[in-house]
Every structure is written in C-alpha cells, then in structure tokens.
Amino acid sequence: SVMLQWRYDMRLMFIVPPTAFEPPPQVESAIVRMIPVQSKLACDGPTLQAGVMKAFSQRRKVIRNCLAGMFTEAQIIDAGIDPQSRPETVGLAQYVALSNLLKPV
C-alpha cells in the first residue's frame, strides 16, 4: 500500500459485496482507481522499497525494532516517526523522509 501510494493517487470507487461472487468470499472486495502521480514525493525508489519491506517484515513489532540495523532510533525520530508506533500507522511522507536519510535525492 505504501509503495502504491507513492506511485499512484488511489481512490476507492465502490465496495463489492460477497454476494457478487460464486462462491461468496468471507470478505468484501473493493474497486479502486489508480491514477499515476505526476509529482511523486522525491526519494530513491529502491531505498524507499527496502525500508518499507523491512518495516513490514515483522508482524506486531514497533517500528524501532523492525528497522533496527537499518536506521537508528534518532533517525526514526528525525523522520517524524514515533519509535513506538507500528509500521501500519506510519504515513507515506514519513517513509520518504526515512529513505532520504539513507540516500538523499
């Protein structure tokens, strides 16, 4: 989701109920419109992807622990992130800020 948000403007169009499928799944589905972003937040794509993948590599861990070895706690704070937050609560701009600490653009 973070990488898609970096590349696209994501818009929820509508929800598709389980009854629209055979057999019906246990979850609702969604139709999403993806429009390429003309001016992405400036950062190195591979560096951003590496940071995002590392952040989400360990379920239920706080971001400080997920990113240990890649970023110091001070760098995480410098990017505007609470070290005790979970990766799913961190916004795109904060991941971009982290990426730019490793490889400025």
PDB file of C-alpha atoms in Angstrom:
ATOM      1  CA  SER A   1       0.000   0.000   0.000  1.00  0.00           C
ATOM      2  CA  VAL A   2       2.803   2.459   0.819  1.00  0.00           C
ATOM      3  CA  MET A   3       4.580   1.827  -2.485  1.00  0.00           C
ATOM      4  CA  LEU A   4       1.314   2.109  -4.413  1.00  0.00           C
ATOM      5  CA  GLN A   5       0.554   5.413  -2.680  1.00  0.00           C
ATOM      6  CA  TRP A   6       3.988   6.681  -3.740  1.00  0.00           C
ATOM      7  CA  ARG A   7       3.274   5.893  -7.392  1.00  0.00           C
ATOM      8  CA  TYR A   8      -0.494   6.427  -7.647  1.00  0.00           C
ATOM      9  CA  ASP A   9      -3.346   8.571  -6.440  1.00  0.00           C
ATOM     10  CA  MET A  10      -5.601   5.849  -5.009  1.00  0.00           C
ATOM     11  CA  ARG A  11      -9.377   6.381  -4.972  1.00  0.00           C
ATOM     12  CA  LEU A  12     -11.918   3.931  -3.577  1.00  0.00           C
ATOM     13  CA  MET A  13     -14.667   3.717  -6.187  1.00  0.00           C
ATOM     14  CA  PHE A  14     -17.076   1.283  -4.528  1.00  0.00           C
ATOM     15  CA  ILE A  15     -17.386  -1.838  -2.394  1.00  0.00           C
ATOM     16  CA  VAL A  16     -18.358  -5.142  -3.993  1.00  0.00           C
ATOM     17  CA  PRO A  17     -20.393  -7.364  -1.651  1.00  0.00           C
ATOM     18  CA  PRO A  18     -19.533 -11.046  -1.193  1.00  0.00           C
ATOM     19  CA  THR A  19     -22.831 -11.966  -2.872  1.00  0.00           C
ATOM     20  CA  ALA A  20     -21.407 -10.750  -6.214  1.00  0.00           C
ATOM     21  CA  PHE A  21     -19.141 -13.819  -6.343  1.00  0.00           C
ATOM     22  CA  GLU A  22     -19.733 -17.552  -6.523  1.00  0.00           C
ATOM     23  CA  PRO A  23     -18.859 -18.956  -4.077  1.00  0.00           C
ATOM     24  CA  PRO A  24     -19.127 -15.827  -1.937  1.00  0.00           C
ATOM     25  CA  PRO A  25     -15.891 -14.968  -0.075  1.00  0.00           C
ATOM     26  CA  GLN A  26     -15.802 -14.167   3.634  1.00  0.00           C
ATOM     27  CA  VAL A  27     -14.718 -10.576   2.907  1.00  0.00           C
ATOM     28  CA  GLU A  28     -15.908  -7.578   0.933  1.00  0.00           C
ATOM     29  CA  SER A  29     -13.985  -6.538  -2.176  1.00  0.00           C
ATOM     30  CA  ALA A  30     -13.289  -3.058  -3.457  1.00  0.00           C
ATOM     31  CA  ILE A  31     -12.831  -1.388  -6.810  1.00  0.00           C
ATOM     32  CA  VAL A  32     -10.008   1.141  -6.648  1.00  0.00           C
ATOM     33  CA  ARG A  33      -8.986   3.675  -9.286  1.00  0.00           C
ATOM     34  CA  MET A  34      -5.231   4.165  -9.579  1.00  0.00           C
ATOM     35  CA  ILE A  35      -4.048   7.332 -11.329  1.00  0.00           C
ATOM     36  CA  PRO A  36      -0.274   7.708 -11.804  1.00  0.00           C
ATOM     37  CA  VAL A  37       1.071  10.556  -9.687  1.00  0.00           C
ATOM     38  CA  GLN A  38       2.634  13.324 -11.775  1.00  0.00           C
ATOM     39  CA  SER A  39       4.861  14.661  -8.986  1.00  0.00           C
ATOM     40  CA  LYS A  40       5.870  11.928  -6.568  1.00  0.00           C
ATOM     41  CA  LEU A  41       7.471  12.759  -3.245  1.00  0.00           C
ATOM     42  CA  ALA A  42      11.176  12.920  -4.082  1.00  0.00           C
ATOM     43  CA  CYS A  43      13.164   9.894  -2.960  1.00  0.00           C
ATOM     44  CA  ASP A  44      15.123   6.954  -4.325  1.00  0.00           C
ATOM     45  CA  GLY A  45      12.565   4.239  -5.167  1.00  0.00           C
ATOM     46  CA  PRO A  46      14.699   1.180  -4.327  1.00  0.00           C
ATOM     47  CA  THR A  47      15.742   2.732  -0.992  1.00  0.00           C
ATOM     48  CA  LEU A  48      12.121   3.519  -0.143  1.00  0.00           C
ATOM     49  CA  GLN A  49      11.071  -0.017  -1.060  1.00  0.00           C
ATOM     50  CA  ALA A  50      13.840  -1.562   1.062  1.00  0.00           C
ATOM     51  CA  GLY A  51      12.789   0.495   4.092  1.00  0.00           C
ATOM     52  CA  VAL A  52       9.100  -0.292   3.649  1.00  0.00           C
ATOM     53  CA  MET A  53       9.784  -4.013   3.207  1.00  0.00           C
ATOM     54  CA  LYS A  54      11.946  -4.075   6.343  1.00  0.00           C
ATOM     55  CA  ALA A  55       9.327  -2.144   8.334  1.00  0.00           C
ATOM     56  CA  PHE A  56       6.600  -4.637   7.435  1.00  0.00           C
ATOM     57  CA  SER A  57       8.780  -7.756   7.694  1.00  0.00           C
ATOM     58  CA  GLN A  58       7.978  -8.432  11.361  1.00  0.00           C
ATOM     59  CA  ARG A  59       4.354  -8.562  12.402  1.00  0.00           C
ATOM     60  CA  ARG A  60       3.213  -6.815  15.579  1.00  0.00           C
ATOM     61  CA  LYS A  61       6.591  -5.172  16.244  1.00  0.00           C
ATOM     62  CA  VAL A  62       7.107  -1.471  16.830  1.00  0.00           C
ATOM     63  CA  ILE A  63       8.888   0.346  14.026  1.00  0.00           C
ATOM     64  CA  ARG A  64      12.068   0.915  16.060  1.00  0.00           C
ATOM     65  CA  ASN A  65      12.546  -2.859  16.339  1.00  0.00           C
ATOM     66  CA  CYS A  66      11.571  -3.533  12.715  1.00  0.00           C
ATOM     67  CA  LEU A  67      14.091  -1.021  11.371  1.00  0.00           C
ATOM     68  CA  ALA A  68      16.942  -1.873  13.769  1.00  0.00           C
ATOM     69  CA  GLY A  69      20.165  -2.260  11.822  1.00  0.00           C
ATOM     70  CA  MET A  70      18.920  -0.029   9.010  1.00  0.00           C
ATOM     71  CA  PHE A  71      18.055   3.122  10.984  1.00  0.00           C
ATOM     72  CA  THR A  72      18.970   4.365  14.437  1.00  0.00           C
ATOM     73  CA  GLU A  73      16.255   5.484  16.823  1.00  0.00           C
ATOM     74  CA  ALA A  74      17.474   9.073  16.352  1.00  0.00           C
ATOM     75  CA  GLN A  75      16.994   8.783  12.571  1.00  0.00           C
ATOM     76  CA  ILE A  76      13.486   7.424  13.063  1.00  0.00           C
ATOM     77  CA  ILE A  77      12.674  10.402  15.280  1.00  0.00           C
ATOM     78  CA  ASP A  78      14.303  12.790  12.753  1.00  0.00           C
ATOM     79  CA  ALA A  79      11.906  11.434  10.115  1.00  0.00           C
ATOM     80  CA  GLY A  80       8.998  12.468  12.341  1.00  0.00           C
ATOM     81  CA  ILE A  81       8.112   8.952  13.449  1.00  0.00           C
ATOM     82  CA  ASP A  82       7.359   7.859  16.999  1.00  0.00           C
ATOM     83  CA  PRO A  83       9.724   4.879  17.540  1.00  0.00           C
ATOM     84  CA  GLN A  84       6.931   3.094  19.459  1.00  0.00           C
ATOM     85  CA  SER A  85       4.467   3.281  16.550  1.00  0.00           C
ATOM     86  CA  ARG A  86       3.592   0.298  14.391  1.00  0.00           C
ATOM     87  CA  PRO A  87       4.587   0.306  10.699  1.00  0.00           C
ATOM     88  CA  GLU A  88       0.967   0.401   9.507  1.00  0.00           C
ATOM     89  CA  THR A  89       0.394   3.725  11.297  1.00  0.00           C
ATOM     90  CA  VAL A  90       3.318   5.499   9.605  1.00  0.00           C
ATOM     91  CA  GLY A  91       2.439   7.697   6.630  1.00  0.00           C
ATOM     92  CA  LEU A  92       3.980   7.804   3.178  1.00  0.00           C
ATOM     93  CA  ALA A  93       5.726  11.145   3.798  1.00  0.00           C
ATOM     94  CA  GLN A  94       7.448   9.690   6.873  1.00  0.00           C
ATOM     95  CA  TYR A  95       8.707   6.635   4.943  1.00  0.00           C
ATOM     96  CA  VAL A  96      10.009   9.017   2.254  1.00  0.00           C
ATOM     97  CA  ALA A  97      11.778  11.067   4.952  1.00  0.00           C
ATOM     98  CA  LEU A  98      13.448   7.888   6.254  1.00  0.00           C
ATOM     99  CA  SER A  99      14.502   6.917   2.744  1.00  0.00           C
ATOM    100  CA  ASN A 100      16.046  10.338   2.203  1.00  0.00           C
ATOM    101  CA  LEU A 101      18.132   9.911   5.367  1.00  0.00           C
ATOM    102  CA  LEU A 102      19.842   6.910   3.748  1.00  0.00           C
ATOM    103  CA  LYS A 103      20.021   8.211   0.192  1.00  0.00           C
ATOM    104  CA  PRO A 104      19.173  11.893  -0.261  1.00  0.00           C
ATOM    105  CA  VAL A 105      17.828  12.983  -3.642  1.00  0.00           C
TER     106      VAL A 105
END
